[in-house]
C-alpha cells in the first residue's frame, strides 16, 4: 500500500504500458533518504508482474571505485546474449564483465552502446524492467554506460528506472526525465503513521503528533521514529537533521543486539556485493558466525535472499552501522574482508579492502593496487583506475612511485572525462616531480582539463610550457598540435606564434607527427600570410601520416579542420567520410560528433544542405548522449545556420541558445559555437531582409578575435550584400579586402574567385557590375556549389530588373528559384518569387517536394541505408541504435513514403 504517491504511480504505469507496446522509457526518481524511492521501485516491479523480465542493481558506496560492478550486477545474467552484438561492442562488454582481455585500453562509451544492445536483446522476448537503486553510488563506469544506453533507448520495450538521492553531484543525468519526490502531505502522512506504527490509540495522541512533526512527511521516518520516540534509550535525535535522526534511530536498534550480531552487521555493511559466503568468512575471522545472523534477522535489520546474498533493510541502516563503529573495528573489518576475498581469488576487491584498512605506506599493497588499476584501464573503467592509482600513491613508500602513480591517476581521470579530478591529481604530481618528461605530461593533463572547462588561455600557456621543456621534439610536436586548438580560439596572433613554434621544431622525417605538422603549417600558415609553400594534397598528407604510424581517426581528425582553412572543402569531405566510416566500424562513438561536424560543414559548403542536416543532427544527438559540451555548442550553431537557410526562425533562436548556453563560464571564455552562431543569426536576418542587423552583427565579427575562423571569413559575402542593400558599402570594404586576400593566398579556387567577383559587382561601379556577375557565374558553373550559384543568379536578376531588362532578369530569376526550391531555402525562394513578380512574370507553381521531404532526419538516414540493402542490425551497428529502434523508424517512414515495405525503398530513393 502506497500513500500519497498517485502521481508517481501514474508515471510508472505509463512507462510500463509503453514498454508493452514496444516503446522504451527512462525515469530518474530523486529525493531525500527515506522519501520512498525504493518503495516506488518495488511498486514498479509488482505492477510489471509476470509479463516483464525484471532486473535489479543497487549502488553501494564502497563499490564506487570498482569498474562496472553495477553494470555487471544489473546485466550480468545476459552474458549468453552478448554474441548477438556487433564485434566491437561485444568485445567491450566482455572486457567490462572480465570475460576476456580487451587487447588494449577499452572505450568507455562503446561499453555504453554495448549495454544498449544487450538491453535490446534481453527485451526481445518480453518487455524489460531495469531497477537501479541508490544510483548516486554506482561506480562511474557503470553510470556512464547506463546513462548512454538510457539516452539512446527508443523502441526496444525497455523501462529503466533510477532512484538517486538529492544533492550536488548525486548521479547527474542531464537529458533524462526526472521526478522529484516531495514529502507526503499531512493527510497521507497520518494514514501511513496510523497503519504502520500502532499510534491510533488516543492515549498516545501526543506521540502521534510528535512523530508527524519530526517526520515532516518522510515515509521512512514515519515508520522508524515511533519506536525511537516512544522511549528507546539509545535514540538521541534531539535537534539533528532528519537524516541524522533516522540514523540515530537505526543505531538504537543495532545497539540492542548481541556483540557478535553487531559484528556480522558491520561486515555486511562493509561488504559491497552482499555475498553471504564472503560476509560469513570475514565475520568468522572476527569472532562471529552464521549462528549470530538470527538476532539481526529477527530484528528486521538483515534478510537473506534465495540466491545466497544478504541485504540490509535500508541504505541509511548501512550508513548508521558504518558511521557509529569505532575506527579500529572498521579497519579490522576491512582487513578481514580483504583476506576473505583474496582467498577466493578476487584480487581487485580484496586489495581495495586491504587498502581501506592500511594506515601506513605499504609497497606490496601499492603494487597490488597498480595491478588493479591496469586491469581497470583494460576494461574501460578509467574512473576506478584513477582511484586505484591515487590510493597506490598514498601507500607508495618512495617518491618516484608516488609521482608515477599520481601521473597515471591523472591520465586515467582524464580518460574518464573527470576534468577537475584530473587537474587536481596533475597539480599534486607536478609539486613533487622534477623530471622534464613527467612535468610535460602533467602540463598536458592540466591543459586538457582546462580546455574542456573553457579555460583556453591557461590551457594554451600550459601546453606551450610543456612543449618548451627539455623533451623529445616528437612529444613537443604533440603538445603544440594540441595547442593549435587553443590558439585558434584565442585569435590570429596566437595562431601565428604557434605556427612559428611548430616550424622551429627539429623533427625527424620518421617522427609520426611530422606529416601532421608539415600540413598544418602550410594549410593554416599560407592563408594567414606566412611565406610557406601551399599545402600538399590532403590525401598525400594522410598517406604519409598513416605510413608514419598515425593511423587512428582520433589522430587524423585534426587534418579535417586544417584542410578547411585553405578552402579545400572537397578534400575535407573525402577524409571526413573516410574517418566517419572507420569510427563507425571501430565503435568510436565519442569521436563521431567531431567528425560529423567537419563532414556536415563540407556537405553544407558544397550546397548539399539536406545531407549536411542529416550529419549535423546525428552529430548533435551523439554529442548530447556522450556529454561533449564543445561539440554540442558547435553542432547546435551549425544546425542554427541550416535552420536559417530554411527560414525557421524559432529553431534558429533555440539552437543558438543551446550553442551559447555555456557562454558565461567561470573562465570567461565564449562558447565553442560562438562564431557559427553569429553567422547563423546574420544569415537569418539576411533572409528576412534585415540588412541593418546583418551589418551590425558581421562588421565587428569579421574584424574581431574570431576573424581567422572560417565562419567569420566565409560570411564576408553576406556582409557585402547587406552593406550594399543598406546603402553603406564602405562598411564592408575592409572585410572584403581580407576575403579577397585570403582567396588569393589559397590559390583562388573557382568557388572563392566567383564570390570575390560577385562582391566586386556589388561594391564596384555600375558599369562593371554586369561583367562581374557574368564572370562569377562562369566560375560558379564549374565550382559545384548550387546555393552560391543561385544567390549570384538572384543578385544579377535583381540588377537586370532595376536596369529595366526584365526579360533577361526573368531568365536569371527562374534559374535561381529552381535551385532555391530544390534546396529548401525558404527565404530565398520567397525573394526570388517576389523579384519575378516585379519583373512581370506570373508566379511559378511551387516545385513538388521530394519523396523524402516528410521524414525526420533520423528516419531519412535509416531509409537511405535500408535502400542500400543494409539489414536492421547492420544499420543499428552504424548508427549506434538498437535494431528494434531502426525497425520502428522504418515502420513510421513507409506510410510517409507511400510504400508498404522495404522493397520499395531502393526504387524510391
PDB file of C-alpha atoms in Angstrom, residues 651-897:
ATOM      1  CA  UNK A 651      14.611  26.883 -34.463  1.00  0.00           C
ATOM      2  CA  UNK A 652      17.435  29.345 -35.187  1.00  0.00           C
ATOM      3  CA  UNK A 653      16.834  31.056 -31.860  1.00  0.00           C
ATOM      4  CA  UNK A 654      16.544  27.754 -29.980  1.00  0.00           C
ATOM      5  CA  UNK A 655      19.719  26.262 -31.432  1.00  0.00           C
ATOM      6  CA  UNK A 656      21.714  29.463 -30.900  1.00  0.00           C
ATOM      7  CA  UNK A 657      20.510  29.469 -27.299  1.00  0.00           C
ATOM      8  CA  UNK A 658      21.809  25.926 -26.903  1.00  0.00           C
ATOM      9  CA  UNK A 659      25.083  26.788 -28.617  1.00  0.00           C
ATOM     10  CA  UNK A 660      25.716  29.723 -26.284  1.00  0.00           C
ATOM     11  CA  UNK A 661      24.344  28.081 -23.135  1.00  0.00           C
ATOM     12  CA  UNK A 662      27.805  27.881 -21.561  1.00  0.00           C
ATOM     13  CA  UNK A 663      28.855  31.354 -22.725  1.00  0.00           C
ATOM     14  CA  UNK A 664      29.212  32.758 -19.208  1.00  0.00           C
ATOM     15  CA  UNK A 665      31.712  30.329 -17.710  1.00  0.00           C
ATOM     16  CA  UNK A 666      33.854  30.857 -14.663  1.00  0.00           C
ATOM     17  CA  UNK A 667      36.809  31.189 -17.041  1.00  0.00           C
ATOM     18  CA  UNK A 668      35.152  33.907 -19.109  1.00  0.00           C
ATOM     19  CA  UNK A 669      35.621  32.014 -22.382  1.00  0.00           C
ATOM     20  CA  UNK A 670      32.982  32.227 -25.104  1.00  0.00           C
ATOM     21  CA  UNK A 671      31.179  29.063 -26.096  1.00  0.00           C
ATOM     22  CA  UNK A 672      32.806  26.998 -28.841  1.00  0.00           C
ATOM     23  CA  UNK A 673      29.917  27.661 -31.228  1.00  0.00           C
ATOM     24  CA  UNK A 674      30.012  31.444 -30.879  1.00  0.00           C
ATOM     25  CA  UNK A 675      31.408  32.151 -34.350  1.00  0.00           C
ATOM     26  CA  UNK A 676      28.972  29.847 -36.158  1.00  0.00           C
ATOM     27  CA  UNK A 677      26.130  31.309 -34.070  1.00  0.00           C
ATOM     28  CA  UNK A 678      26.963  34.801 -35.277  1.00  0.00           C
ATOM     29  CA  UNK A 679      26.912  33.619 -38.875  1.00  0.00           C
ATOM     30  CA  UNK A 680      23.605  31.781 -38.340  1.00  0.00           C
ATOM     31  CA  UNK A 681      21.917  34.837 -36.839  1.00  0.00           C
ATOM     32  CA  UNK A 682      23.266  37.061 -39.595  1.00  0.00           C
ATOM     33  CA  UNK A 683      22.110  34.697 -42.344  1.00  0.00           C
ATOM     34  CA  UNK A 684      18.641  34.548 -40.776  1.00  0.00           C
ATOM     35  CA  UNK A 685      18.470  38.353 -40.707  1.00  0.00           C
ATOM     36  CA  UNK A 686      19.663  38.491 -44.314  1.00  0.00           C
ATOM     37  CA  UNK A 687      16.988  36.033 -45.390  1.00  0.00           C
ATOM     38  CA  UNK A 688      14.347  38.142 -43.649  1.00  0.00           C
ATOM     39  CA  UNK A 689      15.575  41.360 -45.299  1.00  0.00           C
ATOM     40  CA  UNK A 690      17.013  42.894 -42.129  1.00  0.00           C
ATOM     41  CA  UNK A 691      20.174  44.324 -43.690  1.00  0.00           C
ATOM     42  CA  UNK A 692      20.952  46.736 -40.848  1.00  0.00           C
ATOM     43  CA  UNK A 693      21.027  43.905 -38.291  1.00  0.00           C
ATOM     44  CA  UNK A 694      23.334  41.882 -40.558  1.00  0.00           C
ATOM     45  CA  UNK A 695      25.848  44.721 -40.839  1.00  0.00           C
ATOM     46  CA  UNK A 696      25.737  45.486 -37.130  1.00  0.00           C
ATOM     47  CA  UNK A 697      26.465  41.829 -36.374  1.00  0.00           C
ATOM     48  CA  UNK A 698      29.019  40.950 -39.044  1.00  0.00           C
ATOM     49  CA  UNK A 699      31.106  44.112 -39.226  1.00  0.00           C
ATOM     50  CA  UNK A 700      32.663  43.520 -35.770  1.00  0.00           C
ATOM     51  CA  UNK A 701      32.568  39.735 -36.186  1.00  0.00           C
ATOM     52  CA  UNK A 702      34.718  39.738 -39.321  1.00  0.00           C
ATOM     53  CA  UNK A 703      37.254  42.022 -37.633  1.00  0.00           C
ATOM     54  CA  UNK A 704      37.264  40.556 -34.116  1.00  0.00           C
ATOM     55  CA  UNK A 705      39.102  37.805 -32.326  1.00  0.00           C
ATOM     56  CA  UNK A 706      37.407  35.169 -34.495  1.00  0.00           C
ATOM     57  CA  UNK A 707      38.351  36.760 -37.807  1.00  0.00           C
ATOM     58  CA  UNK A 708      40.591  33.774 -38.580  1.00  0.00           C
ATOM     59  CA  UNK A 709      37.668  31.326 -38.214  1.00  0.00           C
ATOM     60  CA  UNK A 710      36.141  30.042 -41.426  1.00  0.00           C
ATOM     61  CA  UNK A 711      32.692  31.069 -40.161  1.00  0.00           C
ATOM     62  CA  UNK A 712      33.995  34.659 -39.998  1.00  0.00           C
ATOM     63  CA  UNK A 713      35.940  34.598 -43.286  1.00  0.00           C
ATOM     64  CA  UNK A 714      33.199  32.942 -45.311  1.00  0.00           C
ATOM     65  CA  UNK A 715      30.461  35.243 -44.060  1.00  0.00           C
ATOM     66  CA  UNK A 716      32.048  38.262 -45.759  1.00  0.00           C
ATOM     67  CA  UNK A 717      29.908  37.936 -48.935  1.00  0.00           C
ATOM     68  CA  UNK A 718      26.825  38.161 -46.681  1.00  0.00           C
ATOM     69  CA  UNK A 719      28.200  41.327 -45.086  1.00  0.00           C
ATOM     70  CA  UNK A 720      28.912  42.828 -48.520  1.00  0.00           C
ATOM     71  CA  UNK A 721      25.385  42.089 -49.751  1.00  0.00           C
ATOM     72  CA  UNK A 722      23.791  43.554 -46.604  1.00  0.00           C
ATOM     73  CA  UNK A 723      26.003  46.660 -46.578  1.00  0.00           C
ATOM     74  CA  UNK A 724      25.155  47.409 -50.217  1.00  0.00           C
ATOM     75  CA  UNK A 725      21.434  46.944 -49.530  1.00  0.00           C
ATOM     76  CA  UNK A 726      21.751  49.296 -46.568  1.00  0.00           C
ATOM     77  CA  UNK A 727      23.445  51.906 -48.741  1.00  0.00           C
ATOM     78  CA  UNK A 728      26.752  51.881 -46.847  1.00  0.00           C
ATOM     79  CA  UNK A 729      29.096  49.639 -48.871  1.00  0.00           C
ATOM     80  CA  UNK A 730      32.110  51.208 -47.183  1.00  0.00           C
ATOM     81  CA  UNK A 731      31.258  49.263 -44.012  1.00  0.00           C
ATOM     82  CA  UNK A 732      32.151  46.036 -45.794  1.00  0.00           C
ATOM     83  CA  UNK A 733      35.251  47.189 -47.662  1.00  0.00           C
ATOM     84  CA  UNK A 734      37.863  46.209 -45.040  1.00  0.00           C
ATOM     85  CA  UNK A 735      36.328  42.787 -44.593  1.00  0.00           C
ATOM     86  CA  UNK A 736      36.123  42.304 -48.352  1.00  0.00           C
ATOM     87  CA  UNK A 737      39.810  43.157 -48.785  1.00  0.00           C
ATOM     88  CA  UNK A 738      40.651  40.463 -46.201  1.00  0.00           C
ATOM     89  CA  UNK A 739      38.422  37.997 -48.028  1.00  0.00           C
ATOM     90  CA  UNK A 740      39.972  38.788 -51.409  1.00  0.00           C
ATOM     91  CA  UNK A 741      43.466  38.457 -49.929  1.00  0.00           C
ATOM     92  CA  UNK A 742      42.528  35.121 -48.363  1.00  0.00           C
ATOM     93  CA  UNK A 743      41.209  33.887 -51.721  1.00  0.00           C
ATOM     94  CA  UNK A 744      44.426  34.888 -53.431  1.00  0.00           C
ATOM     95  CA  UNK A 745      46.642  33.273 -50.789  1.00  0.00           C
ATOM     96  CA  UNK A 746      44.845  29.930 -51.028  1.00  0.00           C
ATOM     97  CA  UNK A 747      45.278  29.832 -54.810  1.00  0.00           C
ATOM     98  CA  UNK A 748      41.943  31.313 -55.857  1.00  0.00           C
ATOM     99  CA  UNK A 749      39.876  28.165 -56.300  1.00  0.00           C
ATOM    100  CA  UNK A 750      36.893  28.689 -58.610  1.00  0.00           C
ATOM    101  CA  UNK A 751      34.370  28.997 -55.807  1.00  0.00           C
ATOM    102  CA  UNK A 752      36.209  31.730 -53.874  1.00  0.00           C
ATOM    103  CA  UNK A 753      37.072  33.629 -57.055  1.00  0.00           C
ATOM    104  CA  UNK A 754      33.382  33.555 -58.008  1.00  0.00           C
ATOM    105  CA  UNK A 755      32.439  35.064 -54.650  1.00  0.00           C
ATOM    106  CA  UNK A 756      35.126  37.740 -54.989  1.00  0.00           C
ATOM    107  CA  UNK A 757      33.712  38.701 -58.410  1.00  0.00           C
ATOM    108  CA  UNK A 758      30.161  38.798 -57.031  1.00  0.00           C
ATOM    109  CA  UNK A 759      31.259  41.093 -54.199  1.00  0.00           C
ATOM    110  CA  UNK A 760      33.095  43.322 -56.677  1.00  0.00           C
ATOM    111  CA  UNK A 761      29.953  43.516 -58.812  1.00  0.00           C
ATOM    112  CA  UNK A 762      28.034  44.691 -55.741  1.00  0.00           C
ATOM    113  CA  UNK A 763      30.685  47.120 -54.471  1.00  0.00           C
ATOM    114  CA  UNK A 764      32.097  48.435 -57.741  1.00  0.00           C
ATOM    115  CA  UNK A 765      30.849  50.944 -60.300  1.00  0.00           C
ATOM    116  CA  UNK A 766      27.575  50.099 -62.051  1.00  0.00           C
ATOM    117  CA  UNK A 767      29.179  49.869 -65.476  1.00  0.00           C
ATOM    118  CA  UNK A 768      31.336  46.942 -64.294  1.00  0.00           C
ATOM    119  CA  UNK A 769      28.608  45.050 -62.452  1.00  0.00           C
ATOM    120  CA  UNK A 770      27.325  43.010 -65.402  1.00  0.00           C
ATOM    121  CA  UNK A 771      30.744  41.740 -66.411  1.00  0.00           C
ATOM    122  CA  UNK A 772      31.442  40.862 -62.782  1.00  0.00           C
ATOM    123  CA  UNK A 773      28.243  38.866 -62.423  1.00  0.00           C
ATOM    124  CA  UNK A 774      28.778  37.035 -65.714  1.00  0.00           C
ATOM    125  CA  UNK A 775      32.379  36.147 -64.823  1.00  0.00           C
ATOM    126  CA  UNK A 776      31.256  34.937 -61.423  1.00  0.00           C
ATOM    127  CA  UNK A 777      28.544  32.733 -62.967  1.00  0.00           C
ATOM    128  CA  UNK A 778      31.065  31.123 -65.306  1.00  0.00           C
ATOM    129  CA  UNK A 779      33.167  30.122 -62.308  1.00  0.00           C
ATOM    130  CA  UNK A 780      30.120  29.003 -60.310  1.00  0.00           C
ATOM    131  CA  UNK A 781      29.244  26.652 -63.149  1.00  0.00           C
ATOM    132  CA  UNK A 782      32.392  24.609 -62.516  1.00  0.00           C
ATOM    133  CA  UNK A 783      32.595  25.081 -58.720  1.00  0.00           C
ATOM    134  CA  UNK A 784      29.750  22.724 -57.835  1.00  0.00           C
ATOM    135  CA  UNK A 785      28.116  24.944 -55.196  1.00  0.00           C
ATOM    136  CA  UNK A 786      24.472  25.372 -56.239  1.00  0.00           C
ATOM    137  CA  UNK A 787      23.389  27.682 -53.407  1.00  0.00           C
ATOM    138  CA  UNK A 788      26.049  30.264 -54.153  1.00  0.00           C
ATOM    139  CA  UNK A 789      25.360  29.928 -57.888  1.00  0.00           C
ATOM    140  CA  UNK A 790      21.672  30.628 -57.258  1.00  0.00           C
ATOM    141  CA  UNK A 791      22.445  33.593 -54.999  1.00  0.00           C
ATOM    142  CA  UNK A 792      24.570  35.154 -57.729  1.00  0.00           C
ATOM    143  CA  UNK A 793      21.812  34.486 -60.294  1.00  0.00           C
ATOM    144  CA  UNK A 794      19.335  36.181 -57.928  1.00  0.00           C
ATOM    145  CA  UNK A 795      21.530  39.247 -57.391  1.00  0.00           C
ATOM    146  CA  UNK A 796      22.216  39.513 -61.111  1.00  0.00           C
ATOM    147  CA  UNK A 797      18.486  39.138 -61.873  1.00  0.00           C
ATOM    148  CA  UNK A 798      17.669  41.888 -59.378  1.00  0.00           C
ATOM    149  CA  UNK A 799      20.298  44.125 -61.032  1.00  0.00           C
ATOM    150  CA  UNK A 800      18.899  43.414 -64.504  1.00  0.00           C
ATOM    151  CA  UNK A 801      15.359  44.221 -63.363  1.00  0.00           C
ATOM    152  CA  UNK A 802      16.498  47.542 -61.914  1.00  0.00           C
ATOM    153  CA  UNK A 803      18.245  48.183 -65.247  1.00  0.00           C
ATOM    154  CA  UNK A 804      14.817  47.647 -66.928  1.00  0.00           C
ATOM    155  CA  UNK A 805      15.956  44.467 -68.706  1.00  0.00           C
ATOM    156  CA  UNK A 806      13.058  42.416 -67.405  1.00  0.00           C
ATOM    157  CA  UNK A 807      13.157  39.570 -69.907  1.00  0.00           C
ATOM    158  CA  UNK A 808      16.804  38.843 -69.116  1.00  0.00           C
ATOM    159  CA  UNK A 809      16.066  39.247 -65.435  1.00  0.00           C
ATOM    160  CA  UNK A 810      13.282  36.656 -65.552  1.00  0.00           C
ATOM    161  CA  UNK A 811      15.665  34.058 -67.023  1.00  0.00           C
ATOM    162  CA  UNK A 812      18.140  34.562 -64.187  1.00  0.00           C
ATOM    163  CA  UNK A 813      15.468  34.680 -61.512  1.00  0.00           C
ATOM    164  CA  UNK A 814      13.776  31.460 -62.685  1.00  0.00           C
ATOM    165  CA  UNK A 815      17.118  29.660 -62.628  1.00  0.00           C
ATOM    166  CA  UNK A 816      17.746  30.900 -59.082  1.00  0.00           C
ATOM    167  CA  UNK A 817      14.226  29.966 -57.953  1.00  0.00           C
ATOM    168  CA  UNK A 818      14.581  26.408 -59.211  1.00  0.00           C
ATOM    169  CA  UNK A 819      17.740  25.850 -57.164  1.00  0.00           C
ATOM    170  CA  UNK A 820      16.383  27.539 -54.033  1.00  0.00           C
ATOM    171  CA  UNK A 821      13.260  25.364 -54.157  1.00  0.00           C
ATOM    172  CA  UNK A 822      15.331  22.233 -54.609  1.00  0.00           C
ATOM    173  CA  UNK A 823      17.487  23.179 -51.611  1.00  0.00           C
ATOM    174  CA  UNK A 824      14.536  24.171 -49.422  1.00  0.00           C
ATOM    175  CA  UNK A 825      15.981  27.676 -48.914  1.00  0.00           C
ATOM    176  CA  UNK A 826      12.635  29.223 -47.971  1.00  0.00           C
ATOM    177  CA  UNK A 827      13.584  32.919 -47.567  1.00  0.00           C
ATOM    178  CA  UNK A 828      15.441  32.941 -50.874  1.00  0.00           C
ATOM    179  CA  UNK A 829      12.527  31.179 -52.594  1.00  0.00           C
ATOM    180  CA  UNK A 830      10.216  33.972 -51.464  1.00  0.00           C
ATOM    181  CA  UNK A 831      12.676  36.649 -52.516  1.00  0.00           C
ATOM    182  CA  UNK A 832      13.116  35.110 -55.980  1.00  0.00           C
ATOM    183  CA  UNK A 833       9.332  34.805 -56.385  1.00  0.00           C
ATOM    184  CA  UNK A 834       8.856  38.450 -55.388  1.00  0.00           C
ATOM    185  CA  UNK A 835      11.501  39.563 -57.882  1.00  0.00           C
ATOM    186  CA  UNK A 836       9.901  37.508 -60.647  1.00  0.00           C
ATOM    187  CA  UNK A 837       6.584  39.188 -59.931  1.00  0.00           C
ATOM    188  CA  UNK A 838       8.252  42.588 -60.068  1.00  0.00           C
ATOM    189  CA  UNK A 839       9.859  41.567 -63.362  1.00  0.00           C
ATOM    190  CA  UNK A 840       6.412  40.918 -64.869  1.00  0.00           C
ATOM    191  CA  UNK A 841       6.331  37.139 -64.619  1.00  0.00           C
ATOM    192  CA  UNK A 842       3.434  35.095 -63.325  1.00  0.00           C
ATOM    193  CA  UNK A 843       4.374  33.363 -60.079  1.00  0.00           C
ATOM    194  CA  UNK A 844       5.533  29.859 -60.991  1.00  0.00           C
ATOM    195  CA  UNK A 845       3.856  26.846 -59.435  1.00  0.00           C
ATOM    196  CA  UNK A 846       5.875  25.688 -56.456  1.00  0.00           C
ATOM    197  CA  UNK A 847       8.014  22.657 -57.178  1.00  0.00           C
ATOM    198  CA  UNK A 848       6.743  19.411 -55.699  1.00  0.00           C
ATOM    199  CA  UNK A 849       8.530  18.292 -52.566  1.00  0.00           C
ATOM    200  CA  UNK A 850      10.830  15.315 -52.937  1.00  0.00           C
ATOM    201  CA  UNK A 851       9.757  11.883 -51.716  1.00  0.00           C
ATOM    202  CA  UNK A 852      11.799  12.196 -48.509  1.00  0.00           C
ATOM    203  CA  UNK A 853      10.566  15.645 -47.518  1.00  0.00           C
ATOM    204  CA  UNK A 854       8.209  14.381 -44.813  1.00  0.00           C
ATOM    205  CA  UNK A 855      10.780  12.270 -42.969  1.00  0.00           C
ATOM    206  CA  UNK A 856      12.655  13.284 -39.857  1.00  0.00           C
ATOM    207  CA  UNK A 857      16.462  13.368 -40.224  1.00  0.00           C
ATOM    208  CA  UNK A 858      16.821  10.044 -38.428  1.00  0.00           C
ATOM    209  CA  UNK A 859      14.048   8.404 -40.466  1.00  0.00           C
ATOM    210  CA  UNK A 860      15.659   9.603 -43.689  1.00  0.00           C
ATOM    211  CA  UNK A 861      19.107   8.447 -42.623  1.00  0.00           C
ATOM    212  CA  UNK A 862      17.763   4.982 -41.809  1.00  0.00           C
ATOM    213  CA  UNK A 863      15.705   4.827 -45.016  1.00  0.00           C
ATOM    214  CA  UNK A 864      18.754   5.694 -47.114  1.00  0.00           C
ATOM    215  CA  UNK A 865      20.810   2.942 -45.511  1.00  0.00           C
ATOM    216  CA  UNK A 866      17.980   0.450 -45.893  1.00  0.00           C
ATOM    217  CA  UNK A 867      17.689   1.368 -49.573  1.00  0.00           C
ATOM    218  CA  UNK A 868      21.336   0.338 -49.967  1.00  0.00           C
ATOM    219  CA  UNK A 869      20.393  -3.145 -48.781  1.00  0.00           C
ATOM    220  CA  UNK A 870      21.627  -2.963 -45.176  1.00  0.00           C
ATOM    221  CA  UNK A 871      19.722  -5.032 -42.623  1.00  0.00           C
ATOM    222  CA  UNK A 872      18.233  -3.515 -39.479  1.00  0.00           C
ATOM    223  CA  UNK A 873      21.065  -4.986 -37.446  1.00  0.00           C
ATOM    224  CA  UNK A 874      23.703  -3.527 -39.807  1.00  0.00           C
ATOM    225  CA  UNK A 875      22.024  -0.118 -39.731  1.00  0.00           C
ATOM    226  CA  UNK A 876      21.832  -0.269 -35.937  1.00  0.00           C
ATOM    227  CA  UNK A 877      25.566  -1.002 -35.715  1.00  0.00           C
ATOM    228  CA  UNK A 878      26.363   2.016 -37.930  1.00  0.00           C
ATOM    229  CA  UNK A 879      24.085   4.482 -36.149  1.00  0.00           C
ATOM    230  CA  UNK A 880      24.567   3.126 -32.599  1.00  0.00           C
ATOM    231  CA  UNK A 881      20.892   2.325 -32.139  1.00  0.00           C
ATOM    232  CA  UNK A 882      19.103  -0.916 -31.366  1.00  0.00           C
ATOM    233  CA  UNK A 883      17.737  -2.986 -34.287  1.00  0.00           C
ATOM    234  CA  UNK A 884      14.213  -2.610 -32.917  1.00  0.00           C
ATOM    235  CA  UNK A 885      14.536   1.184 -32.925  1.00  0.00           C
ATOM    236  CA  UNK A 886      15.691   1.020 -36.549  1.00  0.00           C
ATOM    237  CA  UNK A 887      12.681  -1.145 -37.401  1.00  0.00           C
ATOM    238  CA  UNK A 888      10.367   1.290 -35.621  1.00  0.00           C
ATOM    239  CA  UNK A 889      11.681   4.251 -37.657  1.00  0.00           C
ATOM    240  CA  UNK A 890      11.275   2.322 -40.918  1.00  0.00           C
ATOM    241  CA  UNK A 891       7.729   1.366 -39.915  1.00  0.00           C
ATOM    242  CA  UNK A 892       6.933   5.063 -39.405  1.00  0.00           C
ATOM    243  CA  UNK A 893       8.649   6.056 -42.660  1.00  0.00           C
ATOM    244  CA  UNK A 894       6.820   3.658 -45.012  1.00  0.00           C
ATOM    245  CA  UNK A 895       3.397   5.367 -44.949  1.00  0.00           C
ATOM    246  CA  UNK A 896       5.052   8.792 -45.312  1.00  0.00           C
ATOM    247  CA  UNK A 897       6.798   7.495 -48.439  1.00  0.00           C
TER     248      UNK A 897
END
